[in-house]
Amino acid sequence: MDRPAMTAWPRRLGWTALAVGVGATALFVPPLVLPDGRGGLPDGRGVAPDGRGDPPAATAATPPPAPSSALPRTAAPPSPTEKPSPTATPPPAARPSSGPPSSGAAVITLHAADPANLRSGARVIECPTCVGGSRVGYIGGPNTLAIRVAGVTTAGERTMTVTYETAETRTLRVAVDDGPAQTLTLSGARDWLIPATVSIRVHLPAGTSWIRFFNDEGPAPDVNQIQLR
């Protein structure tokens, strides 16, 4: 026997019931969690490839130590070894003179040809072997020589050494100012170019005085210089 054809009403009712059931199921069943476009969970943490959950947090790299602002300390160079200062060597002690003892007065040396002296008729003569390169000659008769002595602080006896030249024996007279004269007979080296010396004692006053050289009776030796001690 043929089944009667179903009407459109019952078919609509069935579709409606199906839609109601699906809606009720959606109310009680939680929605499926779908992956986001980045392949991880909705919170962005992702899923580990081995399924064990979140991957371990990456260990932060230890930052390198900040460079010190101070420059590296350089070892100080060794201090130079101080050299001992040289010790001054004291000068050798003065050796005592083998000559005659000094009276304590300064030695006075005077040249006969000095312009400060007085020459009356006597003349300056060149002499390569004499002290100072000259001497005073032509003394005798009316010609005289007077040597000026200045700066004597204390009056007293002095030793006077006369340097002279003569080629023959001659007489020389010596006086201080207007005092008594001493007469000397001198032969010397008997050569006008070889000096000779003679020493006598004279009394010098303090201050300035004049020592006169003359010979009233004839020519006298030439005079180069005198020294007073």
PDB file of C-alpha atoms in Angstrom:
ATOM      1  CA  MET A   1       0.000   0.000   0.000  1.00  0.00           C
ATOM      2  CA  ASP A   2       1.446   3.335  -0.879  1.00  0.00           C
ATOM      3  CA  ARG A   3       2.646   5.693   2.025  1.00  0.00           C
ATOM      4  CA  PRO A   4       0.772   8.821   2.113  1.00  0.00           C
ATOM      5  CA  ALA A   5       2.869  11.846   1.132  1.00  0.00           C
ATOM      6  CA  MET A   6       4.098  14.046   4.031  1.00  0.00           C
ATOM      7  CA  THR A   7       2.821  17.487   4.109  1.00  0.00           C
ATOM      8  CA  ALA A   8       4.952  20.579   4.333  1.00  0.00           C
ATOM      9  CA  TRP A   9       3.932  21.309   7.926  1.00  0.00           C
ATOM     10  CA  PRO A  10       5.474  18.382   9.590  1.00  0.00           C
ATOM     11  CA  ARG A  11       8.710  18.990   7.634  1.00  0.00           C
ATOM     12  CA  ARG A  12       8.924  22.539   8.902  1.00  0.00           C
ATOM     13  CA  LEU A  13       8.309  21.362  12.433  1.00  0.00           C
ATOM     14  CA  GLY A  14      11.260  18.995  12.193  1.00  0.00           C
ATOM     15  CA  TRP A  15      13.639  21.676  11.058  1.00  0.00           C
ATOM     16  CA  THR A  16      12.503  23.946  13.815  1.00  0.00           C
ATOM     17  CA  ALA A  17      13.096  21.287  16.457  1.00  0.00           C
ATOM     18  CA  LEU A  18      16.569  20.666  15.114  1.00  0.00           C
ATOM     19  CA  ALA A  19      17.429  24.353  15.271  1.00  0.00           C
ATOM     20  CA  VAL A  20      16.160  24.583  18.845  1.00  0.00           C
ATOM     21  CA  GLY A  21      18.296  21.624  19.873  1.00  0.00           C
ATOM     22  CA  VAL A  22      21.406  23.047  18.345  1.00  0.00           C
ATOM     23  CA  GLY A  23      20.835  26.349  20.100  1.00  0.00           C
ATOM     24  CA  ALA A  24      20.348  24.636  23.457  1.00  0.00           C
ATOM     25  CA  THR A  25      23.532  22.699  22.999  1.00  0.00           C
ATOM     26  CA  ALA A  26      25.435  25.876  22.268  1.00  0.00           C
ATOM     27  CA  LEU A  27      24.262  27.321  25.578  1.00  0.00           C
ATOM     28  CA  PHE A  28      25.652  24.472  27.689  1.00  0.00           C
ATOM     29  CA  VAL A  29      28.769  23.414  25.725  1.00  0.00           C
ATOM     30  CA  PRO A  30      31.757  25.860  25.986  1.00  0.00           C
ATOM     31  CA  PRO A  31      32.969  27.091  22.683  1.00  0.00           C
ATOM     32  CA  LEU A  32      36.043  25.518  21.208  1.00  0.00           C
ATOM     33  CA  VAL A  33      39.273  27.480  21.682  1.00  0.00           C
ATOM     34  CA  LEU A  34      40.563  28.193  18.299  1.00  0.00           C
ATOM     35  CA  PRO A  35      44.161  29.180  17.686  1.00  0.00           C
ATOM     36  CA  ASP A  36      44.828  32.757  16.726  1.00  0.00           C
ATOM     37  CA  GLY A  37      46.548  33.675  13.566  1.00  0.00           C
ATOM     38  CA  ARG A  38      49.962  33.412  15.272  1.00  0.00           C
ATOM     39  CA  GLY A  39      49.603  29.722  16.144  1.00  0.00           C
ATOM     40  CA  GLY A  40      49.457  30.297  19.903  1.00  0.00           C
ATOM     41  CA  LEU A  41      46.849  30.586  22.631  1.00  0.00           C
ATOM     42  CA  PRO A  42      44.557  33.592  22.794  1.00  0.00           C
ATOM     43  CA  ASP A  43      46.736  35.170  25.475  1.00  0.00           C
ATOM     44  CA  GLY A  44      49.642  35.115  23.047  1.00  0.00           C
ATOM     45  CA  ARG A  45      51.810  32.730  25.074  1.00  0.00           C
ATOM     46  CA  GLY A  46      51.719  30.000  22.456  1.00  0.00           C
ATOM     47  CA  VAL A  47      51.988  26.276  22.884  1.00  0.00           C
ATOM     48  CA  ALA A  48      55.280  24.513  23.212  1.00  0.00           C
ATOM     49  CA  PRO A  49      56.044  22.175  20.342  1.00  0.00           C
ATOM     50  CA  ASP A  50      56.261  19.187  22.722  1.00  0.00           C
ATOM     51  CA  GLY A  51      52.823  19.973  24.195  1.00  0.00           C
ATOM     52  CA  ARG A  52      54.151  20.544  27.688  1.00  0.00           C
ATOM     53  CA  GLY A  53      52.957  24.098  28.010  1.00  0.00           C
ATOM     54  CA  ASP A  54      54.674  27.392  27.798  1.00  0.00           C
ATOM     55  CA  PRO A  55      58.360  27.415  26.807  1.00  0.00           C
ATOM     56  CA  PRO A  56      60.810  28.395  29.561  1.00  0.00           C
ATOM     57  CA  ALA A  57      61.453  32.067  29.803  1.00  0.00           C
ATOM     58  CA  ALA A  58      64.611  33.103  28.084  1.00  0.00           C
ATOM     59  CA  THR A  59      67.432  33.794  30.501  1.00  0.00           C
ATOM     60  CA  ALA A  60      68.380  37.418  30.350  1.00  0.00           C
ATOM     61  CA  ALA A  61      71.894  37.857  29.081  1.00  0.00           C
ATOM     62  CA  THR A  62      74.229  39.178  31.723  1.00  0.00           C
ATOM     63  CA  PRO A  63      75.261  42.637  30.637  1.00  0.00           C
ATOM     64  CA  PRO A  64      78.999  43.158  30.342  1.00  0.00           C
ATOM     65  CA  PRO A  65      80.556  45.135  33.184  1.00  0.00           C
ATOM     66  CA  ALA A  66      80.383  48.815  32.595  1.00  0.00           C
ATOM     67  CA  PRO A  67      83.777  50.257  31.709  1.00  0.00           C
ATOM     68  CA  SER A  68      85.363  52.072  34.557  1.00  0.00           C
ATOM     69  CA  SER A  69      85.484  55.795  34.132  1.00  0.00           C
ATOM     70  CA  ALA A  70      88.935  55.869  35.674  1.00  0.00           C
ATOM     71  CA  LEU A  71      91.876  55.290  33.414  1.00  0.00           C
ATOM     72  CA  PRO A  72      93.861  52.144  34.064  1.00  0.00           C
ATOM     73  CA  ARG A  73      96.454  52.726  36.662  1.00  0.00           C
ATOM     74  CA  THR A  74      99.931  52.713  35.287  1.00  0.00           C
ATOM     75  CA  ALA A  75     102.650  51.474  37.489  1.00  0.00           C
ATOM     76  CA  ALA A  76     104.677  54.420  38.650  1.00  0.00           C
ATOM     77  CA  PRO A  77     108.228  54.387  37.333  1.00  0.00           C
ATOM     78  CA  PRO A  78     110.807  53.600  39.954  1.00  0.00           C
ATOM     79  CA  SER A  79     112.161  56.679  41.592  1.00  0.00           C
ATOM     80  CA  PRO A  80     115.697  57.459  40.492  1.00  0.00           C
ATOM     81  CA  THR A  81     118.324  56.565  42.952  1.00  0.00           C
ATOM     82  CA  GLU A  82     119.610  59.695  44.538  1.00  0.00           C
ATOM     83  CA  LYS A  83     123.295  60.136  44.016  1.00  0.00           C
ATOM     84  CA  PRO A  84     125.201  61.305  47.036  1.00  0.00           C
ATOM     85  CA  SER A  85     126.212  64.918  46.711  1.00  0.00           C
ATOM     86  CA  PRO A  86     129.921  65.298  46.149  1.00  0.00           C
ATOM     87  CA  THR A  87     131.754  66.233  49.260  1.00  0.00           C
ATOM     88  CA  ALA A  88     133.834  69.319  48.875  1.00  0.00           C
ATOM     89  CA  THR A  89     137.467  68.552  49.418  1.00  0.00           C
ATOM     90  CA  PRO A  90     138.954  71.079  51.795  1.00  0.00           C
ATOM     91  CA  PRO A  91     141.939  72.931  50.399  1.00  0.00           C
ATOM     92  CA  PRO A  92     145.254  71.749  51.702  1.00  0.00           C
ATOM     93  CA  ALA A  93     146.537  73.603  54.684  1.00  0.00           C
ATOM     94  CA  ALA A  94     148.979  76.354  53.919  1.00  0.00           C
ATOM     95  CA  ARG A  95     152.542  75.221  54.336  1.00  0.00           C
ATOM     96  CA  PRO A  96     154.743  77.454  56.430  1.00  0.00           C
ATOM     97  CA  SER A  97     157.135  79.584  54.426  1.00  0.00           C
ATOM     98  CA  SER A  98     160.815  78.776  54.655  1.00  0.00           C
ATOM     99  CA  GLY A  99     161.664  82.461  54.360  1.00  0.00           C
ATOM    100  CA  PRO A 100     162.169  84.917  57.177  1.00  0.00           C
ATOM    101  CA  PRO A 101     159.211  85.512  59.510  1.00  0.00           C
ATOM    102  CA  SER A 102     156.880  88.307  58.458  1.00  0.00           C
ATOM    103  CA  SER A 103     156.342  91.290  60.686  1.00  0.00           C
ATOM    104  CA  GLY A 104     152.619  91.196  59.894  1.00  0.00           C
ATOM    105  CA  ALA A 105     152.711  94.215  57.552  1.00  0.00           C
ATOM    106  CA  ALA A 106     151.716  93.907  53.908  1.00  0.00           C
ATOM    107  CA  VAL A 107     154.425  93.703  51.288  1.00  0.00           C
ATOM    108  CA  ILE A 108     154.617  96.894  49.236  1.00  0.00           C
ATOM    109  CA  THR A 109     156.069  96.611  45.716  1.00  0.00           C
ATOM    110  CA  LEU A 110     156.891  99.822  43.843  1.00  0.00           C
ATOM    111  CA  HIS A 111     158.327 100.208  40.324  1.00  0.00           C
ATOM    112  CA  ALA A 112     160.996 102.837  39.794  1.00  0.00           C
ATOM    113  CA  ALA A 113     159.535 103.932  36.442  1.00  0.00           C
ATOM    114  CA  ASP A 114     156.065 104.605  37.910  1.00  0.00           C
ATOM    115  CA  PRO A 115     154.835 108.075  36.825  1.00  0.00           C
ATOM    116  CA  ALA A 116     153.932 108.852  40.459  1.00  0.00           C
ATOM    117  CA  ASN A 117     157.625 108.972  41.310  1.00  0.00           C
ATOM    118  CA  LEU A 118     159.877 112.017  41.053  1.00  0.00           C
ATOM    119  CA  ARG A 119     162.848 111.973  38.696  1.00  0.00           C
ATOM    120  CA  SER A 120     165.193 114.890  38.660  1.00  0.00           C
ATOM    121  CA  GLY A 121     167.548 114.384  35.696  1.00  0.00           C
ATOM    122  CA  ALA A 122     167.158 110.580  35.907  1.00  0.00           C
ATOM    123  CA  ARG A 123     165.557 108.837  32.925  1.00  0.00           C
ATOM    124  CA  VAL A 124     163.471 105.720  32.192  1.00  0.00           C
ATOM    125  CA  ILE A 125     165.404 103.109  30.187  1.00  0.00           C
ATOM    126  CA  GLU A 126     163.913 100.116  28.406  1.00  0.00           C
ATOM    127  CA  CYS A 127     165.117  96.801  29.814  1.00  0.00           C
ATOM    128  CA  PRO A 128     163.783  93.475  28.469  1.00  0.00           C
ATOM    129  CA  THR A 129     165.092  91.553  31.481  1.00  0.00           C
ATOM    130  CA  CYS A 130     163.803  93.994  34.086  1.00  0.00           C
ATOM    131  CA  VAL A 131     160.519  93.796  35.963  1.00  0.00           C
ATOM    132  CA  GLY A 132     157.990  95.824  33.976  1.00  0.00           C
ATOM    133  CA  GLY A 133     160.358  96.043  30.997  1.00  0.00           C
ATOM    134  CA  SER A 134     162.098  99.217  32.147  1.00  0.00           C
ATOM    135  CA  ARG A 135     164.342 100.759  34.804  1.00  0.00           C
ATOM    136  CA  VAL A 136     165.495 104.209  35.881  1.00  0.00           C
ATOM    137  CA  GLY A 137     169.081 105.159  34.968  1.00  0.00           C
ATOM    138  CA  TYR A 138     171.418 108.119  34.864  1.00  0.00           C
ATOM    139  CA  ILE A 139     171.211 108.518  38.632  1.00  0.00           C
ATOM    140  CA  GLY A 140     174.157 110.370  40.192  1.00  0.00           C
ATOM    141  CA  GLY A 141     175.594 113.840  40.528  1.00  0.00           C
ATOM    142  CA  PRO A 142     172.646 116.228  40.368  1.00  0.00           C
ATOM    143  CA  ASN A 143     170.258 113.548  39.050  1.00  0.00           C
ATOM    144  CA  THR A 144     168.063 111.850  41.637  1.00  0.00           C
ATOM    145  CA  LEU A 145     165.123 109.453  41.919  1.00  0.00           C
ATOM    146  CA  ALA A 146     162.436 109.644  44.637  1.00  0.00           C
ATOM    147  CA  ILE A 147     159.940 106.763  44.950  1.00  0.00           C
ATOM    148  CA  ARG A 148     156.600 107.587  46.570  1.00  0.00           C
ATOM    149  CA  VAL A 149     155.402 105.275  49.374  1.00  0.00           C
ATOM    150  CA  ALA A 150     151.750 105.754  50.345  1.00  0.00           C
ATOM    151  CA  GLY A 151     149.235 103.977  52.553  1.00  0.00           C
ATOM    152  CA  VAL A 152     151.500 103.001  55.425  1.00  0.00           C
ATOM    153  CA  THR A 153     149.181 102.524  58.412  1.00  0.00           C
ATOM    154  CA  THR A 154     151.781 102.014  61.108  1.00  0.00           C
ATOM    155  CA  ALA A 155     155.174 103.609  61.357  1.00  0.00           C
ATOM    156  CA  GLY A 156     158.101 101.327  61.979  1.00  0.00           C
ATOM    157  CA  GLU A 157     161.122  99.513  60.694  1.00  0.00           C
ATOM    158  CA  ARG A 158     160.818  97.742  57.353  1.00  0.00           C
ATOM    159  CA  THR A 159     163.122  95.659  55.226  1.00  0.00           C
ATOM    160  CA  MET A 160     163.601  97.225  51.812  1.00  0.00           C
ATOM    161  CA  THR A 161     164.863  95.075  48.923  1.00  0.00           C
ATOM    162  CA  VAL A 162     166.215  97.024  45.932  1.00  0.00           C
ATOM    163  CA  THR A 163     166.431  95.392  42.483  1.00  0.00           C
ATOM    164  CA  TYR A 164     169.136  97.098  40.414  1.00  0.00           C
ATOM    165  CA  GLU A 165     171.457  96.635  37.403  1.00  0.00           C
ATOM    166  CA  THR A 166     175.091  97.637  36.957  1.00  0.00           C
ATOM    167  CA  ALA A 167     178.060  96.499  34.903  1.00  0.00           C
ATOM    168  CA  GLU A 168     180.650  97.916  37.370  1.00  0.00           C
ATOM    169  CA  THR A 169     180.999  98.722  41.025  1.00  0.00           C
ATOM    170  CA  ARG A 170     179.069 101.867  41.886  1.00  0.00           C
ATOM    171  CA  THR A 171     177.839 103.701  44.948  1.00  0.00           C
ATOM    172  CA  LEU A 172     174.158 104.209  45.769  1.00  0.00           C
ATOM    173  CA  ARG A 173     172.869 106.344  48.612  1.00  0.00           C
ATOM    174  CA  VAL A 174     169.376 105.848  50.089  1.00  0.00           C
ATOM    175  CA  ALA A 175     167.365 108.119  52.442  1.00  0.00           C
ATOM    176  CA  VAL A 176     163.742 108.323  53.617  1.00  0.00           C
ATOM    177  CA  ASP A 177     162.432 111.872  53.249  1.00  0.00           C
ATOM    178  CA  ASP A 178     165.043 114.169  54.808  1.00  0.00           C
ATOM    179  CA  GLY A 179     166.427 111.481  57.107  1.00  0.00           C
ATOM    180  CA  PRO A 180     170.002 110.237  57.220  1.00  0.00           C
ATOM    181  CA  ALA A 181     171.286 108.453  54.113  1.00  0.00           C
ATOM    182  CA  GLN A 182     172.705 104.944  53.934  1.00  0.00           C
ATOM    183  CA  THR A 183     175.605 104.389  51.540  1.00  0.00           C
ATOM    184  CA  LEU A 184     175.763 101.132  49.537  1.00  0.00           C
ATOM    185  CA  THR A 185     178.647  99.964  47.344  1.00  0.00           C
ATOM    186  CA  LEU A 186     177.194  97.624  44.728  1.00  0.00           C
ATOM    187  CA  SER A 187     178.843  95.453  42.097  1.00  0.00           C
ATOM    188  CA  GLY A 188     175.772  93.455  41.058  1.00  0.00           C
ATOM    189  CA  ALA A 189     176.095  90.898  38.235  1.00  0.00           C
ATOM    190  CA  ARG A 190     178.390  93.237  36.282  1.00  0.00           C
ATOM    191  CA  ASP A 191     175.881  93.232  33.434  1.00  0.00           C
ATOM    192  CA  TRP A 192     173.242  95.836  32.572  1.00  0.00           C
ATOM    193  CA  LEU A 193     170.769  93.093  31.563  1.00  0.00           C
ATOM    194  CA  ILE A 194     171.079  90.904  34.662  1.00  0.00           C
ATOM    195  CA  PRO A 195     169.162  92.173  37.712  1.00  0.00           C
ATOM    196  CA  ALA A 196     170.657  91.954  41.197  1.00  0.00           C
ATOM    197  CA  THR A 197     169.199  92.697  44.646  1.00  0.00           C
ATOM    198  CA  VAL A 198     170.276  94.213  47.943  1.00  0.00           C
ATOM    199  CA  SER A 199     168.301  94.536  51.221  1.00  0.00           C
ATOM    200  CA  ILE A 200     168.554  97.166  53.959  1.00  0.00           C
ATOM    201  CA  ARG A 201     166.505  98.255  56.981  1.00  0.00           C
ATOM    202  CA  VAL A 202     164.641 101.554  56.779  1.00  0.00           C
ATOM    203  CA  HIS A 203     162.244 103.406  59.051  1.00  0.00           C
ATOM    204  CA  LEU A 204     158.939 104.354  57.418  1.00  0.00           C
ATOM    205  CA  PRO A 205     156.563 106.894  58.944  1.00  0.00           C
ATOM    206  CA  ALA A 206     152.816 106.368  58.794  1.00  0.00           C
ATOM    207  CA  GLY A 207     151.071 107.836  55.787  1.00  0.00           C
ATOM    208  CA  THR A 208     153.049 108.934  52.732  1.00  0.00           C
ATOM    209  CA  SER A 209     156.800 109.248  52.459  1.00  0.00           C
ATOM    210  CA  TRP A 210     159.507 109.470  49.803  1.00  0.00           C
ATOM    211  CA  ILE A 211     162.534 107.211  49.465  1.00  0.00           C
ATOM    212  CA  ARG A 212     165.393 109.002  47.692  1.00  0.00           C
ATOM    213  CA  PHE A 213     168.133 107.377  45.568  1.00  0.00           C
ATOM    214  CA  PHE A 214     171.202 109.450  44.677  1.00  0.00           C
ATOM    215  CA  ASN A 215     175.025 109.664  44.628  1.00  0.00           C
ATOM    216  CA  ASP A 216     176.614 113.042  45.076  1.00  0.00           C
ATOM    217  CA  GLU A 217     180.082 111.783  44.132  1.00  0.00           C
ATOM    218  CA  GLY A 218     179.439 109.903  40.881  1.00  0.00           C
ATOM    219  CA  PRO A 219     177.163 107.647  38.836  1.00  0.00           C
ATOM    220  CA  ALA A 220     174.923 105.197  40.692  1.00  0.00           C
ATOM    221  CA  PRO A 221     173.493 101.830  39.607  1.00  0.00           C
ATOM    222  CA  ASP A 222     170.183 101.815  37.686  1.00  0.00           C
ATOM    223  CA  VAL A 223     167.120 101.037  39.831  1.00  0.00           C
ATOM    224  CA  ASN A 224     164.331  98.660  38.686  1.00  0.00           C
ATOM    225  CA  GLN A 225     161.979  98.289  41.705  1.00  0.00           C
ATOM    226  CA  ILE A 226     161.788  98.145  45.509  1.00  0.00           C
ATOM    227  CA  GLN A 227     159.864  95.918  47.942  1.00  0.00           C
ATOM    228  CA  LEU A 228     159.046  96.861  51.525  1.00  0.00           C
ATOM    229  CA  ARG A 229     158.237  94.171  54.107  1.00  0.00           C
TER     230      ARG A 229
END
